[in-house]
Every structure is written in C-alpha cells, then in structure tokens.
XYZ file of N, CA and C in Angstrom:
522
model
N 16.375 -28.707 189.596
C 15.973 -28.557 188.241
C 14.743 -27.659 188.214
N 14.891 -26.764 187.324
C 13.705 -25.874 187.042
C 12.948 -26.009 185.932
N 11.432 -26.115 185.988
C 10.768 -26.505 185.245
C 9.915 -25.164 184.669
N 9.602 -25.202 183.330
C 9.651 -24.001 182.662
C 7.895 -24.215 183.081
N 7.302 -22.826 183.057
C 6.262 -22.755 183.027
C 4.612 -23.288 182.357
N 5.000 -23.578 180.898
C 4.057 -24.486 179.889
C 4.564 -25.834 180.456
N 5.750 -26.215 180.936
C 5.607 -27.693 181.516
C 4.707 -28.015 182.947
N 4.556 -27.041 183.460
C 4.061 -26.467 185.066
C 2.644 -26.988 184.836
N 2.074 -26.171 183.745
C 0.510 -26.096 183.654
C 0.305 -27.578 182.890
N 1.034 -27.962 181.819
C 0.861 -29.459 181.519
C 0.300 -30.070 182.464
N 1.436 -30.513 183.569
C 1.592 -31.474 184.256
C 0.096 -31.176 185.726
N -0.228 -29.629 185.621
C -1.369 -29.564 186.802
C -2.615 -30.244 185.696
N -2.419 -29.788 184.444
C -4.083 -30.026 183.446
C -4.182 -31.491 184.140
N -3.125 -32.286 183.734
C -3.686 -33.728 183.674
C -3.390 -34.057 184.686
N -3.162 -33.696 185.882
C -2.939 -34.566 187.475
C -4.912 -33.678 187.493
N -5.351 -32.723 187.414
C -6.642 -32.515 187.724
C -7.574 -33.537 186.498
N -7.575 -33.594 185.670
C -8.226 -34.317 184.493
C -8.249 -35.947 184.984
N -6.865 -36.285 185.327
C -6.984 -37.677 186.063
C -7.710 -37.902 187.733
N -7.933 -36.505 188.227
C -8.418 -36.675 189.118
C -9.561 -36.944 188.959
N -10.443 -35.886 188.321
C -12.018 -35.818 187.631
C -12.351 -37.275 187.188
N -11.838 -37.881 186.291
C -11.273 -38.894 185.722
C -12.363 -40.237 186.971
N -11.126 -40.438 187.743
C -11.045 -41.160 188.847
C -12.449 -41.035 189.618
N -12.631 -39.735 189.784
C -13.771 -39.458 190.571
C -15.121 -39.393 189.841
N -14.791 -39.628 188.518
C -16.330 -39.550 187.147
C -16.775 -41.296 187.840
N -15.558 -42.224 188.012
C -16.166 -43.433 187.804
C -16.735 -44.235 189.085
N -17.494 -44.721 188.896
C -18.153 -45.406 190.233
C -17.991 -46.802 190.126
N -18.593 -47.625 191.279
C -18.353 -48.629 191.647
C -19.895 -49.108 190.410
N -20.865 -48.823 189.494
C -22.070 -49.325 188.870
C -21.120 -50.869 188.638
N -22.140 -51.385 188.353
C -21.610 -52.978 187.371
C -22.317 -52.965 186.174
N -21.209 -53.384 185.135
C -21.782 -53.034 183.811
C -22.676 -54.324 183.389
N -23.684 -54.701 182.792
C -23.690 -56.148 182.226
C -23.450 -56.636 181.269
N -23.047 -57.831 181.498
C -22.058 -59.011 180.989
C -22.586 -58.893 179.307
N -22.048 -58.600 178.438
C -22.746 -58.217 176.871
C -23.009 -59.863 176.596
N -22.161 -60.866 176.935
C -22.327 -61.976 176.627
C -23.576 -63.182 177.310
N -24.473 -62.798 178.222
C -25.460 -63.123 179.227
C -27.119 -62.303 178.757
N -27.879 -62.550 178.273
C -29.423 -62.320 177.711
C -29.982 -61.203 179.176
N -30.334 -60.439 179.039
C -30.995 -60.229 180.754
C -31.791 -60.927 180.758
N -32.338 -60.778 182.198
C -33.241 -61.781 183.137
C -34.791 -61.364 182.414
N -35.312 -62.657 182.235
C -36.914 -62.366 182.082
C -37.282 -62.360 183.249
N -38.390 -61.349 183.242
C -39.100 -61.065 184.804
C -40.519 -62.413 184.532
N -40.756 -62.998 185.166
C -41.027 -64.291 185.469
C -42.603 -63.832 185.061
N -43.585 -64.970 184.627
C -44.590 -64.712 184.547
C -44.981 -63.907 183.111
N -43.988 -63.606 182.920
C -44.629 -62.755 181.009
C -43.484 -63.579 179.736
N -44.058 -63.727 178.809
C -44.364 -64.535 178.196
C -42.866 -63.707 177.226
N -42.049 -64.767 176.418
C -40.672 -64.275 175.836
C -40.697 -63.839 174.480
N -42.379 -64.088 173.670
C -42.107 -63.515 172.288
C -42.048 -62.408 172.103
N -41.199 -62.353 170.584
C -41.046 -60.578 170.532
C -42.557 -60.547 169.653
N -43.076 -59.245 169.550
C -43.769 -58.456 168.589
C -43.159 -57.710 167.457
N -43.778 -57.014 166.257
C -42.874 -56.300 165.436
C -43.627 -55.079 165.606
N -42.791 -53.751 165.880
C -42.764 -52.748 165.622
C -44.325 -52.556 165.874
N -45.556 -51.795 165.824
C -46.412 -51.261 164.673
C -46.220 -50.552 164.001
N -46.869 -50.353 162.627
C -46.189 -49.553 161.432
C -47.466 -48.618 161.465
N -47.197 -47.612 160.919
C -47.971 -46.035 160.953
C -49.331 -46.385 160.273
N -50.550 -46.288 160.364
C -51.642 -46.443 159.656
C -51.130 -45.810 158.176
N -51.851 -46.268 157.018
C -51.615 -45.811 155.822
C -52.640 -44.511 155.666
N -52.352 -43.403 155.045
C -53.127 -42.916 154.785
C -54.937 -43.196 154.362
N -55.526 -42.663 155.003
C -57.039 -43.419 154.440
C -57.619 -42.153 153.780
N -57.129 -41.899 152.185
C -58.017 -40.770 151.719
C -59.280 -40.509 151.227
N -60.002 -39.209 151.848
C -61.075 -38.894 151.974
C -61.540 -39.761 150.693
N -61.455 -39.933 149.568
C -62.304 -40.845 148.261
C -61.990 -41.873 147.770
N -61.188 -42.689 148.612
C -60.589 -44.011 148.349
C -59.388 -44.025 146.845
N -60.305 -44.806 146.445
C -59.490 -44.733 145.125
C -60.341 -44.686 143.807
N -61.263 -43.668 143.897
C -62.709 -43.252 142.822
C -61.793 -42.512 141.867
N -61.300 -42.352 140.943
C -60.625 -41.047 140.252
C -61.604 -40.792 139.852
N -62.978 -41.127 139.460
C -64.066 -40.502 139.402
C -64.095 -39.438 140.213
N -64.378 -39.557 141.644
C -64.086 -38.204 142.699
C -63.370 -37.097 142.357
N -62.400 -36.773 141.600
C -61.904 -35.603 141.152
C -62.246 -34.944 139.680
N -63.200 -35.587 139.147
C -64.106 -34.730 137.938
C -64.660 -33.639 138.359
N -64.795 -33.140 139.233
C -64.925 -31.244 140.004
C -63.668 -30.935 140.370
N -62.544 -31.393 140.132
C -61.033 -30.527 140.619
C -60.956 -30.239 142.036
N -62.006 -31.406 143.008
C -61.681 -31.356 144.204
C -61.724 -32.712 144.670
N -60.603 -33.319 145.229
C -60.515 -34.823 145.575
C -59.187 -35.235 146.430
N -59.215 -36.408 146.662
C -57.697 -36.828 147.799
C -57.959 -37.994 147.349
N -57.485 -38.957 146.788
C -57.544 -40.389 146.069
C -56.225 -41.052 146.379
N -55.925 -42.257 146.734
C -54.738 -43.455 146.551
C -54.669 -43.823 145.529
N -53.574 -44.102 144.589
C -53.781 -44.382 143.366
C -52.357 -45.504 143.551
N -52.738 -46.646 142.587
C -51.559 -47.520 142.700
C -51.120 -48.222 141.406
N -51.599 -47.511 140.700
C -51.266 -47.472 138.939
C -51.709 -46.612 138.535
N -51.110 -46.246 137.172
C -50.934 -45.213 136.293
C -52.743 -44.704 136.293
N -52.732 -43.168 136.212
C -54.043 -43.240 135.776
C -54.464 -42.103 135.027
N -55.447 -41.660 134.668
C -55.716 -40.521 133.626
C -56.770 -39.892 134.439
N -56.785 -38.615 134.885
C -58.051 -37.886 135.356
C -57.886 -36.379 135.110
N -59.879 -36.355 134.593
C -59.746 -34.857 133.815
C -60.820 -34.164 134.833
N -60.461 -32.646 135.019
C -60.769 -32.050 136.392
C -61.122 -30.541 135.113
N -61.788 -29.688 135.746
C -62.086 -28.193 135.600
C -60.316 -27.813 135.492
N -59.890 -26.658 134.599
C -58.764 -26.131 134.642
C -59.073 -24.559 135.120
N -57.998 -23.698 135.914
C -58.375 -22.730 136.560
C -58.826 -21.550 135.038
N -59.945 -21.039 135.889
C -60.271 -19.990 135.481
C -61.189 -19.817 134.272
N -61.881 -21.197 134.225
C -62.450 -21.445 133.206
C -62.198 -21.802 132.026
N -61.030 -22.329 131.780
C -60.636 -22.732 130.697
C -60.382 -23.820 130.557
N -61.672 -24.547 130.273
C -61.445 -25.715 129.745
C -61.605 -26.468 130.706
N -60.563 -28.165 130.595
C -60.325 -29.198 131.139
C -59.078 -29.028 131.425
N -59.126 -29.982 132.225
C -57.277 -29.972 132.815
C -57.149 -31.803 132.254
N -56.093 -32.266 132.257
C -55.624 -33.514 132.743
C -54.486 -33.643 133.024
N -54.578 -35.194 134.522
C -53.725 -35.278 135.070
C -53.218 -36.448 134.837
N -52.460 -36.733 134.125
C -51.900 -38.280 133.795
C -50.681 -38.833 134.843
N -51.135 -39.896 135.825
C -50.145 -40.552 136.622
C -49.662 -41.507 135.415
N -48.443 -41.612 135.512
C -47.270 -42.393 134.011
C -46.756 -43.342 135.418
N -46.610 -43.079 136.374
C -45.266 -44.180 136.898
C -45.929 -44.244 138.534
N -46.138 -45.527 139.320
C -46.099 -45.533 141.007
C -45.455 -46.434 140.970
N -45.164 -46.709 141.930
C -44.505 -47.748 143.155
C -44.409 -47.390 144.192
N -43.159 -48.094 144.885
C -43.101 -48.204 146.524
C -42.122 -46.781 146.320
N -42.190 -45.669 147.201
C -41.861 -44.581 147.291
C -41.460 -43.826 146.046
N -42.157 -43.777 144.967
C -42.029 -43.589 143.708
C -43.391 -42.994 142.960
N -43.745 -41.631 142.516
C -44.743 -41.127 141.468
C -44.034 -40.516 140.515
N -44.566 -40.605 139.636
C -44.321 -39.626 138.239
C -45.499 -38.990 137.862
N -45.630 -37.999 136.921
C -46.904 -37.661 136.584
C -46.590 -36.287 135.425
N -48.033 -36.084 134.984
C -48.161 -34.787 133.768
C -49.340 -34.285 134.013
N -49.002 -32.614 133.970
C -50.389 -32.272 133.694
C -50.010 -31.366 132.577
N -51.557 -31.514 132.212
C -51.825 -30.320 130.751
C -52.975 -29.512 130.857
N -53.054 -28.384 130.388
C -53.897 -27.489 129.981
C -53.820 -26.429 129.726
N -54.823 -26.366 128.323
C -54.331 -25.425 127.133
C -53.372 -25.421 126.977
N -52.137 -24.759 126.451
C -51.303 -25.066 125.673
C -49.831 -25.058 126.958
N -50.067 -25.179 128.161
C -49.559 -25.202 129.794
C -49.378 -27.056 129.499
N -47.604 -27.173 130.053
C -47.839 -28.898 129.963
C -46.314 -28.933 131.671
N -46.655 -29.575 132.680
C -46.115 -29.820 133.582
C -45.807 -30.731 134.203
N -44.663 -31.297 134.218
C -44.400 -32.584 134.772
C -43.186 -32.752 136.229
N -44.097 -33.635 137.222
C -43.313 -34.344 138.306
C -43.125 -35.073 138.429
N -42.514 -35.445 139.581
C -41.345 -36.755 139.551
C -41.048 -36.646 141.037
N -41.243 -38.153 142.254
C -40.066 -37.873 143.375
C -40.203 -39.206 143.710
N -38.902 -39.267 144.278
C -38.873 -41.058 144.852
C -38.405 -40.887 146.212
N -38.608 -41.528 147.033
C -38.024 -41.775 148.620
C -39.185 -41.480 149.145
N -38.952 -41.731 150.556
C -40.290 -42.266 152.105
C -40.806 -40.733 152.259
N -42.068 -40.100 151.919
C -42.467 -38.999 152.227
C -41.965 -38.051 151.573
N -41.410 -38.429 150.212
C -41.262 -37.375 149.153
C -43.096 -37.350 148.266
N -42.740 -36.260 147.301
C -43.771 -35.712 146.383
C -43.379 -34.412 145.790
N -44.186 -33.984 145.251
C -44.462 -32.467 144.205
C -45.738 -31.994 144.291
N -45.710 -30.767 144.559
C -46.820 -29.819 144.460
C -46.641 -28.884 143.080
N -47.767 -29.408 142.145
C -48.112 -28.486 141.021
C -49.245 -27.272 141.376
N -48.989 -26.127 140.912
C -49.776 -24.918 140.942
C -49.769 -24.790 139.332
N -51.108 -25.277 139.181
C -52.128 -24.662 137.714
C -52.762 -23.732 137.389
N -52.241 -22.724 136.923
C -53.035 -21.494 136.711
C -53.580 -21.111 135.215
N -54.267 -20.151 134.960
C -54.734 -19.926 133.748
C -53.661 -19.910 132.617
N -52.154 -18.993 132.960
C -51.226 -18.612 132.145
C -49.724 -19.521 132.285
N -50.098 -20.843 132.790
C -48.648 -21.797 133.045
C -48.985 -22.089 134.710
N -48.011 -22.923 134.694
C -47.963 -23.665 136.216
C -46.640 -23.819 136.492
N -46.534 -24.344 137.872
C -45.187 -24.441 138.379
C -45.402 -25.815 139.237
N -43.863 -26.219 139.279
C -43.753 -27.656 140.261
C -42.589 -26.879 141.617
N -42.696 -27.863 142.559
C -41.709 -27.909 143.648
C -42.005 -29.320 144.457
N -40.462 -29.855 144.061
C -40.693 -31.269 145.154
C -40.243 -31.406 146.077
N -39.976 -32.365 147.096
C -39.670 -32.558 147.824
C -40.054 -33.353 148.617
N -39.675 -33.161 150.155
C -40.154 -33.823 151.218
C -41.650 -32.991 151.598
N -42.663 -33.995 151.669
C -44.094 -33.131 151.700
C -44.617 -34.388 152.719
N -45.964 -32.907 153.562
C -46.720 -33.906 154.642
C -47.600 -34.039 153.880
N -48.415 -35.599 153.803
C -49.021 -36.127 153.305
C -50.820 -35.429 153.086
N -50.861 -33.985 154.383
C -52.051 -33.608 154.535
C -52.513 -33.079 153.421
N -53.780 -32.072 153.016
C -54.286 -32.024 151.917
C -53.596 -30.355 151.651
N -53.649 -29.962 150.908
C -53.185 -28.552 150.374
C -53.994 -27.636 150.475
N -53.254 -26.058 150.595
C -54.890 -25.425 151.114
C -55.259 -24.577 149.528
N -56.813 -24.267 149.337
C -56.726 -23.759 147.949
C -55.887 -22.576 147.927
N -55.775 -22.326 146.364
C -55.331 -20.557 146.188
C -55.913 -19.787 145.251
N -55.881 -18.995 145.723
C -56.657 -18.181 144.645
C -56.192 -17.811 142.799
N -57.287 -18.437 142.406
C -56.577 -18.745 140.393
C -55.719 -19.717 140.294
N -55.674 -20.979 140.702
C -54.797 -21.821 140.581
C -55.450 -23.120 140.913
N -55.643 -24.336 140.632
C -55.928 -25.429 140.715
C -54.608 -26.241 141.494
N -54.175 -26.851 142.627
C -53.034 -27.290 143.527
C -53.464 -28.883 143.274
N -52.196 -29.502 142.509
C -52.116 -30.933 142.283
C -51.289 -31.559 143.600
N -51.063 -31.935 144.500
C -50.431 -33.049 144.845
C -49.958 -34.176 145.415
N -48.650 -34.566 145.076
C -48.582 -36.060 144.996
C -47.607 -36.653 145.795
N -48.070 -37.516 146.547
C -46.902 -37.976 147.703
C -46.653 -39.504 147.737
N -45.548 -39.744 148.090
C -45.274 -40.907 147.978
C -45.912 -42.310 148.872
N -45.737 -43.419 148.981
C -46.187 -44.311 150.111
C -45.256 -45.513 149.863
N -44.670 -45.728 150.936
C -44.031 -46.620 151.245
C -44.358 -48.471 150.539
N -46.057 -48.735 150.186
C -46.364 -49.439 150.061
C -46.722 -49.987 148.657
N -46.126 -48.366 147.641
C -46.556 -48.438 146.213
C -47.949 -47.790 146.256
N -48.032 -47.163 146.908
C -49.906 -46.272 147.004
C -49.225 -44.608 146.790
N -49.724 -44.187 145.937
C -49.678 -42.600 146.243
C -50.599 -41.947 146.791
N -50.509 -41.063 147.315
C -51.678 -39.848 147.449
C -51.931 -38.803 146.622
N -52.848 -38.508 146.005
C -52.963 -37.738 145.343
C -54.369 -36.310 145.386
N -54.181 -35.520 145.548
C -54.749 -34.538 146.173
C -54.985 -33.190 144.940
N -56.195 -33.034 144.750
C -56.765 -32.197 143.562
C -57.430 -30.777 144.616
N -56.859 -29.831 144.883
C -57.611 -28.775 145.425
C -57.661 -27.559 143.878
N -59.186 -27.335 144.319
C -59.683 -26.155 143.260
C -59.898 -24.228 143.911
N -59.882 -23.552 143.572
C -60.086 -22.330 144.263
C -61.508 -22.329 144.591
C-alpha cells in the first residue's frame, strides 16, 4: 500500500510532537492540591493582609483656605467651594466640588463668562482643567496623582480620585 505524501508528513509531525511530548515531561512530583503545604517549624501560621499603598499626604492637608493664591494640593472629602486668582488677571475664578466619594469627583469651574465642568469615577481616574483668560478645556482620565506642572496663561485644576472617598485636588497658577 502506498501512502500519499500529506499522509507521510502527518504521520512524521506527530510521531516527532509525541516524541518532544514524552521527552518535555519529567519524573517532578506535583503537590497533592488536596494536602495544605508543610509549615516550616518555628514561625508562627497567621496570615497578615496585604499592605495597602500610603494615601496621598497633600502638601496643605485639607485648608481650602490654601488655594486663595491659585496655588495649592488639598484632600477634599465633601463638596466644597474655593475662589483662587483667574488667569491673566481677570478677576476670581471658582472652583465648586458638587460630588466625592470612593473613586468618584465631580466639579465646576467658572470665570468670567468661561463655565467648565468634570466628572470621573474609578481607582486613579480624574480631569485636568486648563483655565485661561478666553475659555478652558477638560481631559479625563486615568491620571498620576502627582502635582501638574504650570503653563503659561492658564491656571491647571486637577482632580483625582481616591479609593477611600478623598480626592486630590491640585490648583497650579502660571
């Protein structure tokens, strides 16, 4: 009997594949899923939990006083109202926090006739507002909790989430 060629190479793939196979496995011993491993004698069987990440510790606690110069880093864990320099000399700004919780800010800002609002929920989300003399802009997202760097003509709001119902909130001025 003659065996056609695609049956030829079949039959070598898997006589080598079962060889590999054979020769992948060793004599190891697996352990028993149903048996605890061995405590090594002398140390003690409680568990510990995890440690959890230090919380942010921002530079002004939680003063919203501290950001009446449009420069500050505050925790905030309810709604709050704070009025800062608006860029370029015009005026006042305010920043109204409306909503926190546990991975959750909302917020508004206004000035002069400029009105901007964010919003982000989940572990290490936030929004960065850019306030400028002629309107502002938002972008949210996933943000590192560090401080923002200034820019030039623009007042930089922002706001990050915390796992614990704490936001961060971060006022850089030019």
């Amino acid at each position: 009997m003659r065996r056609s060629r695609p049956a030829r190479t079949l039959l070598m793939t898997l006589t080598a594949l079962t060889a590999l196979t054979t020769t992948a496995c060793g004599d190891t011993q697996q352990p028993n899923d149903a048996e605890p491993p061995p405590t090594p004698p002398n140390r003690p069987t409680t568990s510990h939990p995890a440690p959890q990440p230090p919380s942010p510790s921002p530079a002004d606690g939680t003063e919203v006083g501290a950001c009446t110069d449009g420069n500050c880093e505050i925790a905030v864990t309810e709604p709050v109202t704070i009025r800062f320099p608006a860029p370029d000399d015009a005026g006042r700004a305010t920043l109204s926090v409306t909503k926190v919780g546990p991975n959750e800010i909302e917020y508004e800002v206004k000035s002069g006739d400029s009105r901007s609002t964010g919003g982000a929920e989940g572990p290490g989300q936030g929004c960065l507002t850019y306030l400028r003399d002629r309107g502002s802009g938002n972008s949210c997202g996933t943000l590192d909790p560090t401080r923002p760097s200034p820019r030039p003509g623009a007042v930089v709001i922002q706001a990050t989430t915390g796992t614990d119902g704490t936001a961060l909130l971060h006022i850089v001025s030019p």
